[in-house]
Amino acid sequence: MRIVLIENSCPDTRALGVRSLSSYCRAGGHDARIIFLPPVVERMSTGVKRLPPYRKSTMNDVISICRGADLVGISVLSYYYDLAVQVTRAVQTGLDLPVIWGGYHPMGTVSSSLEIADLIGIGEGEQMLVDLLNAWSEGHDGLATRNLAYPENGGIHQNDVRPLIQNLDSLPFLDYRLNAHYVMDTQSGRLVPLDRGQALRLSRMGPLSRLGPHHHYQTFMSRGCPYHCAYCCENMIHAIYRGQKYLRRRSPESLVAELECNLRENDYVDAIAFSDDSFSEASDDEIERFAAVYRSRINLPFSGQFSPITLSERKLKALLDAGLKYVEVGIQTGSERTKKMYHRSLSNDKILKTCGLLNRNIGRLLPPDYHFIVDNPWESTSDLIDTLNLVTKIPRPRGIKVSSLIFYPGTELYEKARAENRIGNEIEQVYRKNFGALSPAPANLIFFLSDLAWFPGVLLKPLIKPWILNRRGPLSRTIVSIAVSGIVFVRRALGKIRRILKRSDPS
């Protein structure tokens, strides 16, 4: 049987989910191909709420590649819902093929998603897809397949889910084959083979690009997250598999074997990006064991996401010795009240201790980025002051990255917002809301200024005042918008000048 998997939510070709599904289907004896459709995203600072649809020529190429397949699978995130609908309709009308959706969005919106897709995959999809394709190859309808949801007699039938894959070492390596998949050329809109040239271009998008022209390979050491954050879709998956061990890890030997195997074909790779929800959840001993194996057999610079709760000095030393160069840390808020709302039980003292630990290692590390959530309608001015005061205490150099709170379907805050009638038009307010399009609130301007390396930190403190943060009228919003636009313009101009000077430097 033949399956075509489509990824439309990554600007590059990392797409670990569909790469894992593809390799598992191939190991199960089926033909699998991936189509990467990177969305043409306008600059986030514009506040765009709708991604432009794919060109007709792109859809024609999708139909051409899917012709002869038995099933088309699409990985769907809420912000890319419109694009997923466009691709689904094109395949259904152009080829009369069944389309299955998987990912966070359809799992949180099974009923409405089945108005578009023919089938929905719930939870981990590797064995579900193989079981479904096996059933079809044997002449069965496959509707008894576990983890499957489908329309039935005017309603919805959702099968039970199989247990989580506990032994991650049993999974085949991620499918990073060259010349076996397709990617959309964003200039022409046409689908072209993902050959070495395309892979070279797209692999430069990654966290270590600031070190120079690195080519990234993205993979994972673990699956699952130990936390239960109220704004995150991971909680929905936790609930599906309640009672099972959710955070699972590969052995260092399995990970390194994958890298050695796939880097032989992708020999241009010179940096590794780990996509684990929190790389530092492993014990000190486990981290040291990984570091020793990785350093002796791979020895490439790498990056990861870390929790301020579990990153220790011993872990950091081992990882730095193994080649760690860049760290992202999720903080989200400095307000104790908001932490309770988010189910994030960590003290500001512990956060600052972790920030200090990272700061002492700048030089071996790139300046870390710290993530915060803004535009929370339940936060008070006092909550904002607590968070901004925390930001001012984080030692420089560092980056402050903010995202607008979105009520993703299936999350606890989505249910809270629905109960309080805060969501009117769900498609406009949720699916088409860009997490990078911040509201023109004075607090967001202060966050923005705090991320500027050249903006004096001493000038931030006087701005964190209730009479400034409470200004939310039209004039205040206009002033904030103009200020942010002006700063963005200056940053881009300076960046362009630096790039021109760098190209003209004879050395």
Short mmCIF file of C-alpha atoms in Angstrom, two decimals:
data_model
loop_
_atom_site.label_atom_id
_atom_site.label_comp_id
_atom_site.label_asym_id
_atom_site.label_seq_id
_atom_site.Cartn_x
_atom_site.Cartn_y
_atom_site.Cartn_z
CA MET A 1 0.00 0.00 0.00
CA ARG A 2 1.12 3.55 -0.63
CA ILE A 3 0.72 6.54 1.68
CA VAL A 4 1.62 10.17 1.08
CA LEU A 5 2.22 12.26 4.22
CA ILE A 6 1.90 16.05 4.01
CA GLU A 7 3.48 18.54 6.41
CA ASN A 8 2.38 22.18 6.09
CA SER A 9 3.35 23.81 9.39
CA CYS A 10 7.16 24.02 9.21
CA PRO A 11 9.11 26.73 7.35
CA ASP A 12 11.75 24.10 6.63
CA THR A 13 11.70 20.30 6.50
CA ARG A 14 12.30 19.28 10.13
CA ALA A 15 8.78 17.72 10.56
CA LEU A 16 9.82 14.98 12.97
CA GLY A 17 6.29 13.61 13.27
CA VAL A 18 5.77 12.78 9.60
CA ARG A 19 9.38 11.59 9.27
CA SER A 20 8.74 9.09 12.06
CA LEU A 21 5.43 7.99 10.51
CA SER A 22 7.09 7.56 7.12
CA SER A 23 9.90 5.39 8.44
CA TYR A 24 7.47 3.26 10.46
CA CYS A 25 5.21 2.69 7.44
CA ARG A 26 8.22 1.75 5.32
CA ALA A 27 9.42 -0.68 7.99
CA GLY A 28 5.90 -2.17 7.92
CA GLY A 29 6.26 -2.93 4.22
CA HIS A 30 4.44 0.05 2.74
CA ASP A 31 5.55 2.77 0.34
CA ALA A 32 5.71 6.19 2.00
CA ARG A 33 6.47 9.62 0.61
CA ILE A 34 6.46 13.04 2.27
CA ILE A 35 5.40 16.36 0.78
CA PHE A 36 6.74 19.41 2.62
CA LEU A 37 4.57 22.48 2.02
CA PRO A 38 6.25 25.30 3.96
CA PRO A 39 3.69 28.07 4.47
CA VAL A 40 4.56 31.44 2.98
CA VAL A 41 4.31 33.34 6.25
CA GLU A 42 4.24 37.12 6.24
CA ARG A 43 6.38 38.82 8.85
CA MET A 44 4.91 38.13 12.27
CA SER A 45 5.19 41.77 13.31
CA THR A 46 2.51 42.67 10.75
CA GLY A 47 -0.09 40.89 12.85
CA VAL A 48 -1.36 38.91 9.87
CA LYS A 49 -4.21 36.58 10.83
CA ARG A 50 -4.61 34.58 7.65
CA LEU A 51 -1.91 32.75 5.75
CA PRO A 52 -2.17 33.17 1.98
CA PRO A 53 -3.51 30.02 0.29
CA TYR A 54 -1.28 27.82 -1.81
CA ARG A 55 -1.13 28.51 -5.52
CA LYS A 56 -3.17 26.47 -7.96
CA SER A 57 0.05 25.10 -9.45
CA THR A 58 1.04 23.83 -6.00
CA MET A 59 -2.25 21.99 -5.60
CA ASN A 60 -1.90 20.50 -9.07
CA ASP A 61 1.53 19.16 -8.11
CA VAL A 62 0.12 17.71 -4.86
CA ILE A 63 -2.56 15.89 -6.84
CA SER A 64 0.02 14.59 -9.29
CA ILE A 65 2.26 13.19 -6.53
CA CYS A 66 -0.69 11.68 -4.63
CA ARG A 67 -2.08 9.96 -7.72
CA GLY A 68 -1.87 6.21 -7.19
CA ALA A 69 -1.70 6.46 -3.39
CA ASP A 70 -4.14 4.61 -1.13
CA LEU A 71 -4.15 7.15 1.69
CA VAL A 72 -3.07 10.74 2.26
CA GLY A 73 -2.15 11.87 5.78
CA ILE A 74 -1.90 15.49 6.88
CA SER A 75 -0.36 16.75 10.12
CA VAL A 76 -2.52 19.66 11.32
CA LEU A 77 -1.82 22.47 13.77
CA SER A 78 -4.52 25.04 14.49
CA TYR A 79 -2.80 28.04 12.89
CA TYR A 80 -2.42 26.12 9.62
CA TYR A 81 -6.01 24.87 9.59
CA ASP A 82 -6.97 26.86 6.46
CA LEU A 83 -4.05 25.41 4.51
CA ALA A 84 -4.87 21.89 5.68
CA VAL A 85 -8.46 22.34 4.52
CA GLN A 86 -7.26 23.59 1.12
CA VAL A 87 -4.97 20.60 0.60
CA THR A 88 -7.58 18.13 1.86
CA ARG A 89 -10.27 19.44 -0.49
CA ALA A 90 -7.85 19.37 -3.42
CA VAL A 91 -6.99 15.70 -2.81
CA GLN A 92 -10.58 14.64 -2.15
CA THR A 93 -12.01 16.34 -5.23
CA GLY A 94 -9.06 15.77 -7.56
CA LEU A 95 -8.44 12.11 -6.75
CA ASP A 96 -11.31 10.87 -4.56
CA LEU A 97 -8.74 9.62 -2.04
CA PRO A 98 -9.35 9.23 1.70
CA VAL A 99 -7.53 11.79 3.85
CA ILE A 100 -6.59 11.22 7.48
CA TRP A 101 -5.70 14.09 9.80
CA GLY A 102 -3.39 13.75 12.78
CA GLY A 103 -1.81 16.16 15.22
CA TYR A 104 -2.91 18.36 18.09
CA HIS A 105 -5.66 20.24 16.25
CA PRO A 106 -7.83 17.33 15.08
CA MET A 107 -7.37 15.56 18.42
CA GLY A 108 -8.87 18.61 20.13
CA THR A 109 -11.60 19.11 17.52
CA VAL A 110 -12.58 15.60 16.41
CA SER A 111 -16.16 16.50 15.47
CA SER A 112 -15.44 19.59 13.38
CA SER A 113 -12.30 18.06 11.86
CA LEU A 114 -14.32 15.10 10.59
CA GLU A 115 -16.44 17.57 8.63
CA ILE A 116 -13.33 18.00 6.48
CA ALA A 117 -11.15 14.89 6.85
CA ASP A 118 -12.36 11.36 6.27
CA LEU A 119 -10.50 9.91 9.25
CA ILE A 120 -8.76 11.21 12.39
CA GLY A 121 -5.77 9.64 14.10
CA ILE A 122 -5.81 9.90 17.90
CA GLY A 123 -2.57 9.82 19.88
CA GLU A 124 0.59 8.19 18.55
CA GLY A 125 0.07 7.30 14.91
CA GLU A 126 2.85 4.94 13.86
CA GLN A 127 1.20 1.57 14.54
CA MET A 128 -2.27 2.93 13.73
CA LEU A 129 -1.24 3.79 10.16
CA VAL A 130 0.47 0.45 9.61
CA ASP A 131 -2.55 -1.45 11.00
CA LEU A 132 -4.91 0.55 8.76
CA LEU A 133 -2.83 -0.03 5.62
CA ASN A 134 -2.46 -3.73 6.49
CA ALA A 135 -6.22 -4.07 6.87
CA TRP A 136 -6.83 -2.45 3.49
CA SER A 137 -4.23 -4.64 1.82
CA GLU A 138 -6.13 -7.68 3.16
CA GLY A 139 -9.45 -6.38 1.83
CA HIS A 140 -10.92 -5.15 5.14
CA ASP A 141 -12.36 -1.67 5.77
CA GLY A 142 -9.92 -1.02 8.64
CA LEU A 143 -12.54 0.70 10.80
CA ALA A 144 -11.66 -1.47 13.79
CA THR A 145 -8.15 0.00 13.83
CA ARG A 146 -7.22 1.32 17.26
CA ASN A 147 -6.54 5.07 17.59
CA LEU A 148 -8.95 5.76 14.71
CA ALA A 149 -11.97 8.10 14.69
CA TYR A 150 -14.45 8.27 11.82
CA PRO A 151 -18.01 9.39 11.02
CA GLU A 152 -20.71 6.78 11.56
CA ASN A 153 -24.51 7.01 11.16
CA GLY A 154 -24.53 10.78 11.46
CA GLY A 155 -22.29 10.73 14.51
CA ILE A 156 -18.69 9.91 15.37
CA HIS A 157 -17.13 6.61 16.35
CA GLN A 158 -13.81 6.74 18.17
CA ASN A 159 -11.93 3.51 18.80
CA ASP A 160 -9.85 2.86 21.87
CA VAL A 161 -6.16 3.70 21.75
CA ARG A 162 -3.30 1.26 21.90
CA PRO A 163 -0.72 1.75 24.68
CA LEU A 164 2.09 4.22 24.17
CA ILE A 165 5.29 2.99 22.59
CA GLN A 166 7.49 2.63 25.67
CA ASN A 167 10.65 1.33 23.99
CA LEU A 168 11.66 4.23 21.76
CA ASP A 169 14.74 2.29 20.67
CA SER A 170 12.35 -0.04 18.80
CA LEU A 171 11.35 2.76 16.42
CA PRO A 172 13.07 2.88 13.04
CA PHE A 173 15.30 5.89 12.48
CA LEU A 174 13.67 9.09 11.21
CA ASP A 175 13.19 9.12 7.44
CA TYR A 176 15.78 11.64 6.22
CA ARG A 177 16.22 10.09 2.78
CA LEU A 178 17.19 12.41 -0.05
CA ASN A 179 15.45 12.22 -3.45
CA ALA A 180 12.52 10.32 -1.89
CA HIS A 181 10.35 13.25 -0.85
CA TYR A 182 9.13 16.57 -2.24
CA VAL A 183 9.27 20.17 -1.08
CA MET A 184 7.55 23.30 -2.30
CA ASP A 185 9.81 25.92 -3.81
CA THR A 186 8.48 29.08 -2.16
CA GLN A 187 9.42 31.26 -5.13
CA SER A 188 7.70 29.29 -7.90
CA GLY A 189 5.18 27.41 -5.77
CA ARG A 190 6.08 24.17 -7.58
CA LEU A 191 6.91 20.91 -5.84
CA VAL A 192 10.44 19.70 -6.49
CA PRO A 193 12.36 16.64 -5.28
CA LEU A 194 13.99 17.13 -1.90
CA ASP A 195 17.51 16.64 -3.20
CA ARG A 196 20.83 17.63 -1.70
CA GLY A 197 20.58 21.21 -2.97
CA GLN A 198 17.16 21.78 -1.38
CA ALA A 199 18.26 20.06 1.83
CA LEU A 200 21.33 22.29 2.04
CA ARG A 201 19.20 25.41 1.66
CA LEU A 202 16.50 24.44 4.13
CA SER A 203 18.79 22.95 6.79
CA ARG A 204 20.38 26.37 7.35
CA MET A 205 17.22 27.44 9.19
CA GLY A 206 18.01 26.51 12.76
CA PRO A 207 19.00 27.74 16.22
CA LEU A 208 22.76 27.60 15.62
CA SER A 209 22.68 29.81 12.51
CA ARG A 210 24.04 32.65 14.62
CA LEU A 211 27.31 30.73 14.95
CA GLY A 212 27.72 30.79 11.18
CA PRO A 213 26.36 28.90 8.17
CA HIS A 214 25.47 25.69 10.00
CA HIS A 215 23.34 22.95 8.44
CA HIS A 216 21.03 21.42 11.02
CA TYR A 217 19.72 17.92 11.59
CA GLN A 218 16.75 17.78 13.95
CA THR A 219 15.85 14.79 16.09
CA PHE A 220 14.68 13.84 19.58
CA MET A 221 16.01 12.05 22.64
CA SER A 222 12.63 11.69 24.36
CA ARG A 223 8.89 11.74 23.80
CA GLY A 224 6.38 13.35 26.09
CA CYS A 225 6.50 16.13 28.66
CA PRO A 226 6.37 15.71 32.45
CA TYR A 227 4.46 18.96 32.98
CA HIS A 228 0.74 19.75 32.75
CA CYS A 229 0.68 23.36 31.61
CA ALA A 230 -2.86 24.68 31.19
CA TYR A 231 -2.11 26.44 27.88
CA CYS A 232 -0.41 23.45 26.22
CA CYS A 233 -1.88 20.69 24.05
CA GLU A 234 0.37 18.11 25.71
CA ASN A 235 -2.17 17.93 28.55
CA MET A 236 -4.73 16.59 26.08
CA ILE A 237 -2.34 13.75 25.15
CA HIS A 238 -1.64 13.12 28.84
CA ALA A 239 -5.38 12.59 29.36
CA ILE A 240 -5.64 10.13 26.47
CA TYR A 241 -2.89 7.99 28.00
CA ARG A 242 -3.70 8.56 31.67
CA GLY A 243 -1.99 6.02 33.90
CA GLN A 244 0.80 5.25 31.43
CA LYS A 245 4.40 6.38 31.55
CA TYR A 246 4.25 9.44 29.33
CA LEU A 247 7.83 10.74 29.33
CA ARG A 248 9.97 8.14 27.57
CA ARG A 249 13.61 8.26 26.50
CA ARG A 250 15.80 6.65 23.91
CA SER A 251 19.14 5.21 24.86
CA PRO A 252 22.16 7.34 23.87
CA GLU A 253 23.34 4.43 21.72
CA SER A 254 20.08 4.44 19.70
CA LEU A 255 20.24 8.18 19.17
CA VAL A 256 23.87 8.14 18.11
CA ALA A 257 23.26 5.19 15.78
CA GLU A 258 20.50 7.21 14.06
CA LEU A 259 22.81 10.19 13.66
CA GLU A 260 25.62 8.05 12.28
CA CYS A 261 23.27 6.37 9.83
CA ASN A 262 21.46 9.45 8.54
CA LEU A 263 24.50 11.72 8.51
CA ARG A 264 26.23 9.38 6.08
CA GLU A 265 23.69 10.38 3.40
CA ASN A 266 23.20 13.91 4.74
CA ASP A 267 26.93 14.56 5.09
CA TYR A 268 26.48 18.34 4.87
CA VAL A 269 25.05 18.40 8.42
CA ASP A 270 27.30 20.08 10.96
CA ALA A 271 24.89 20.89 13.82
CA ILE A 272 22.19 18.98 15.72
CA ALA A 273 18.94 20.48 17.05
CA PHE A 274 17.12 18.45 19.69
CA SER A 275 13.35 19.01 19.76
CA ASP A 276 12.58 17.40 23.13
CA ASP A 277 10.00 19.30 25.18
CA SER A 278 12.59 19.51 27.93
CA PHE A 279 16.02 17.99 27.34
CA SER A 280 17.06 18.43 30.97
CA GLU A 281 14.42 16.07 32.45
CA ALA A 282 16.89 13.16 32.42
CA SER A 283 18.88 12.49 35.58
CA ASP A 284 22.45 13.71 36.05
CA ASP A 285 23.76 10.20 35.37
CA GLU A 286 21.67 9.83 32.19
CA ILE A 287 22.83 13.22 30.90
CA GLU A 288 26.48 12.37 31.57
CA ARG A 289 26.09 9.03 29.81
CA PHE A 290 24.53 10.73 26.75
CA ALA A 291 27.25 13.38 26.74
CA ALA A 292 30.04 10.81 26.79
CA VAL A 293 28.59 8.73 23.93
CA TYR A 294 27.66 11.78 21.85
CA ARG A 295 31.05 13.44 22.29
CA SER A 296 33.01 10.32 21.36
CA ARG A 297 30.97 9.39 18.26
CA ILE A 298 29.28 12.56 16.92
CA ASN A 299 31.00 15.62 18.42
CA LEU A 300 28.91 18.27 16.62
CA PRO A 301 27.52 21.45 18.20
CA PHE A 302 23.91 21.06 19.34
CA SER A 303 20.99 22.95 20.85
CA GLY A 304 18.03 22.06 23.05
CA GLN A 305 15.07 23.25 25.11
CA PHE A 306 15.45 23.18 28.87
CA SER A 307 13.34 23.61 31.98
CA PRO A 308 14.55 25.98 34.71
CA ILE A 309 13.32 23.37 37.20
CA THR A 310 15.63 20.54 36.18
CA LEU A 311 18.75 22.13 34.67
CA SER A 312 21.61 21.62 37.13
CA GLU A 313 25.25 22.68 37.10
CA ARG A 314 26.37 19.07 36.75
CA LYS A 315 24.09 18.50 33.74
CA LEU A 316 25.14 21.74 32.09
CA LYS A 317 28.85 20.98 32.47
CA ALA A 318 28.46 17.55 30.85
CA LEU A 319 26.41 18.98 27.97
CA LEU A 320 28.82 21.87 27.37
CA ASP A 321 31.71 19.40 27.21
CA ALA A 322 29.69 17.40 24.65
CA GLY A 323 29.07 20.44 22.41
CA LEU A 324 25.96 22.26 23.69
CA LYS A 325 25.95 25.76 22.17
CA TYR A 326 22.43 27.17 22.51
CA VAL A 327 19.63 26.87 25.06
CA GLU A 328 15.97 27.91 25.11
CA VAL A 329 14.21 28.11 28.47
CA GLY A 330 10.46 28.34 29.06
CA ILE A 331 9.61 30.72 31.91
CA GLN A 332 6.22 32.07 30.71
CA THR A 333 5.44 34.27 33.73
CA GLY A 334 6.86 35.77 36.90
CA SER A 335 3.47 36.13 38.58
CA GLU A 336 2.68 33.62 41.32
CA ARG A 337 -1.03 33.91 40.56
CA THR A 338 -0.51 33.21 36.86
CA LYS A 339 1.83 30.31 37.66
CA LYS A 340 -1.03 28.66 39.53
CA MET A 341 -3.30 29.23 36.55
CA TYR A 342 -0.70 27.69 34.22
CA HIS A 343 0.19 24.85 36.66
CA ARG A 344 3.83 25.87 36.67
CA SER A 345 5.21 25.43 40.18
CA LEU A 346 8.62 27.06 40.13
CA SER A 347 9.88 29.99 42.14
CA ASN A 348 11.39 33.13 40.66
CA ASP A 349 14.47 32.48 42.78
CA LYS A 350 14.95 29.11 41.07
CA ILE A 351 14.39 30.73 37.65
CA LEU A 352 17.02 33.38 38.34
CA LYS A 353 19.43 30.75 39.67
CA THR A 354 19.14 28.88 36.37
CA CYS A 355 19.55 32.11 34.40
CA GLY A 356 22.67 32.93 36.39
CA LEU A 357 24.09 29.46 35.74
CA LEU A 358 23.62 29.91 31.99
CA ASN A 359 24.97 33.45 32.08
CA ARG A 360 28.21 32.31 33.72
CA ASN A 361 28.79 30.06 30.73
CA ILE A 362 28.27 32.66 28.00
CA GLY A 363 31.20 32.21 25.66
CA ARG A 364 30.85 28.48 25.55
CA LEU A 365 27.14 29.13 25.02
CA LEU A 366 25.34 31.57 22.75
CA PRO A 367 23.15 33.97 24.75
CA PRO A 368 20.10 31.91 25.79
CA ASP A 369 16.52 32.81 24.88
CA TYR A 370 13.86 32.96 27.59
CA HIS A 371 10.21 32.53 26.62
CA PHE A 372 7.21 34.35 28.09
CA ILE A 373 3.47 34.36 27.39
CA VAL A 374 1.63 37.67 27.04
CA ASP A 375 -1.91 38.87 26.24
CA ASN A 376 -3.46 36.76 28.99
CA PRO A 377 -6.94 38.26 29.58
CA TRP A 378 -7.01 37.00 33.19
CA GLU A 379 -3.81 38.78 34.21
CA SER A 380 -3.93 41.94 36.26
CA THR A 381 -1.55 44.89 36.17
CA SER A 382 0.08 43.45 39.29
CA ASP A 383 0.74 40.17 37.42
CA LEU A 384 2.37 42.05 34.56
CA ILE A 385 4.55 44.01 36.97
CA ASP A 386 5.74 40.81 38.64
CA THR A 387 6.71 39.30 35.28
CA LEU A 388 8.40 42.42 33.94
CA ASN A 389 10.35 42.85 37.18
CA LEU A 390 11.59 39.27 36.76
CA VAL A 391 12.65 40.05 33.18
CA THR A 392 14.76 42.99 34.35
CA LYS A 393 16.64 40.66 36.75
CA ILE A 394 17.64 38.12 34.09
CA PRO A 395 21.31 38.84 33.35
CA ARG A 396 22.39 39.96 29.90
CA PRO A 397 23.25 38.98 27.24
CA ARG A 398 20.05 37.05 26.62
CA GLY A 399 16.97 37.09 24.44
CA ILE A 400 13.42 37.66 25.67
CA LYS A 401 10.93 35.94 23.37
CA VAL A 402 7.22 36.53 23.87
CA SER A 403 4.18 34.78 22.45
CA SER A 404 0.56 35.84 22.57
CA LEU A 405 -1.63 33.44 24.53
CA ILE A 406 -3.81 31.33 22.23
CA PHE A 407 -6.68 29.16 23.43
CA TYR A 408 -5.72 26.01 21.56
CA PRO A 409 -8.51 23.42 21.35
CA GLY A 410 -8.13 20.65 23.88
CA THR A 411 -6.29 22.76 26.44
CA GLU A 412 -7.55 23.70 29.89
CA LEU A 413 -7.47 27.42 29.10
CA TYR A 414 -9.51 26.80 25.95
CA GLU A 415 -12.23 25.23 28.07
CA LYS A 416 -12.02 28.09 30.57
CA ALA A 417 -12.31 30.69 27.80
CA ARG A 418 -15.28 28.87 26.25
CA ALA A 419 -17.03 28.67 29.61
CA GLU A 420 -16.59 32.43 30.07
CA ASN A 421 -17.73 33.21 26.49
CA ARG A 422 -14.38 34.69 25.58
CA ILE A 423 -14.37 32.86 22.23
CA GLY A 424 -16.90 34.05 19.69
CA ASN A 425 -15.67 33.13 16.22
CA GLU A 426 -13.31 30.25 16.95
CA ILE A 427 -11.76 30.15 13.49
CA GLU A 428 -10.86 33.85 13.59
CA GLN A 429 -9.96 34.13 17.27
CA VAL A 430 -8.08 30.85 17.63
CA TYR A 431 -7.17 29.12 14.38
CA ARG A 432 -6.11 32.28 12.57
CA LYS A 433 -4.47 33.97 15.53
CA ASN A 434 -0.72 34.26 15.12
CA PHE A 435 1.13 33.75 18.42
CA GLY A 436 3.73 36.26 17.22
CA ALA A 437 1.17 38.99 16.57
CA LEU A 438 1.12 40.70 19.95
CA SER A 439 -1.53 43.16 21.03
CA PRO A 440 -0.45 46.84 21.11
CA ALA A 441 -0.34 46.89 24.91
CA PRO A 442 2.26 48.96 26.80
CA ALA A 443 3.51 45.83 28.58
CA ASN A 444 4.32 44.21 25.23
CA LEU A 445 6.37 47.25 24.22
CA ILE A 446 8.40 46.84 27.42
CA PHE A 447 8.93 43.15 26.65
CA PHE A 448 10.03 44.17 23.17
CA LEU A 449 12.49 46.72 24.50
CA SER A 450 13.90 44.21 26.98
CA ASP A 451 14.92 41.96 24.06
CA LEU A 452 17.03 44.71 22.48
CA ALA A 453 20.67 44.24 23.41
CA TRP A 454 21.38 47.93 22.87
CA PHE A 455 18.50 49.23 24.99
CA PRO A 456 19.81 50.19 28.46
CA GLY A 457 18.37 47.91 31.11
CA VAL A 458 18.34 50.78 33.59
CA LEU A 459 15.65 52.47 31.49
CA LEU A 460 13.27 49.51 31.71
CA LYS A 461 12.55 49.76 35.42
CA PRO A 462 10.98 53.28 35.28
CA LEU A 463 8.56 52.00 32.60
CA ILE A 464 7.13 49.26 34.82
CA LYS A 465 4.51 51.44 36.47
CA PRO A 466 0.74 50.88 36.81
CA TRP A 467 -0.10 54.23 35.20
CA ILE A 468 1.83 53.16 32.09
CA LEU A 469 0.69 49.54 31.96
CA ASN A 470 -2.97 50.50 32.47
CA ARG A 471 -3.08 52.70 29.38
CA ARG A 472 -5.14 50.68 26.90
CA GLY A 473 -7.03 53.36 24.96
CA PRO A 474 -6.77 54.06 21.20
CA LEU A 475 -4.03 56.68 21.63
CA SER A 476 -1.91 54.34 23.76
CA ARG A 477 -2.31 51.49 21.26
CA THR A 478 -1.32 53.80 18.42
CA ILE A 479 1.79 55.03 20.22
CA VAL A 480 2.86 51.45 21.05
CA SER A 481 2.29 50.31 17.47
CA ILE A 482 4.32 53.21 16.07
CA ALA A 483 7.14 52.61 18.56
CA VAL A 484 7.35 48.89 17.81
CA SER A 485 7.21 49.48 14.04
CA GLY A 486 10.00 52.06 14.30
CA ILE A 487 12.22 49.76 16.35
CA VAL A 488 11.57 46.85 13.96
CA PHE A 489 12.47 49.07 11.00
CA VAL A 490 15.75 50.13 12.63
CA ARG A 491 16.64 46.54 13.56
CA ARG A 492 16.03 45.29 10.04
CA ALA A 493 17.96 48.17 8.51
CA LEU A 494 20.93 47.55 10.79
CA GLY A 495 20.76 43.83 10.04
CA LYS A 496 20.76 44.51 6.30
CA ILE A 497 23.76 46.83 6.64
CA ARG A 498 25.65 44.18 8.62
CA ARG A 499 24.92 41.57 5.97
CA ILE A 500 26.11 43.89 3.19
CA LEU A 501 29.30 44.70 5.09
CA LYS A 502 29.91 41.03 5.77
CA ARG A 503 29.56 40.16 2.06
CA SER A 504 31.92 42.97 1.06
CA ASP A 505 34.59 42.00 3.63
CA PRO A 506 37.46 40.51 1.58
CA SER A 507 38.57 38.39 4.52
#
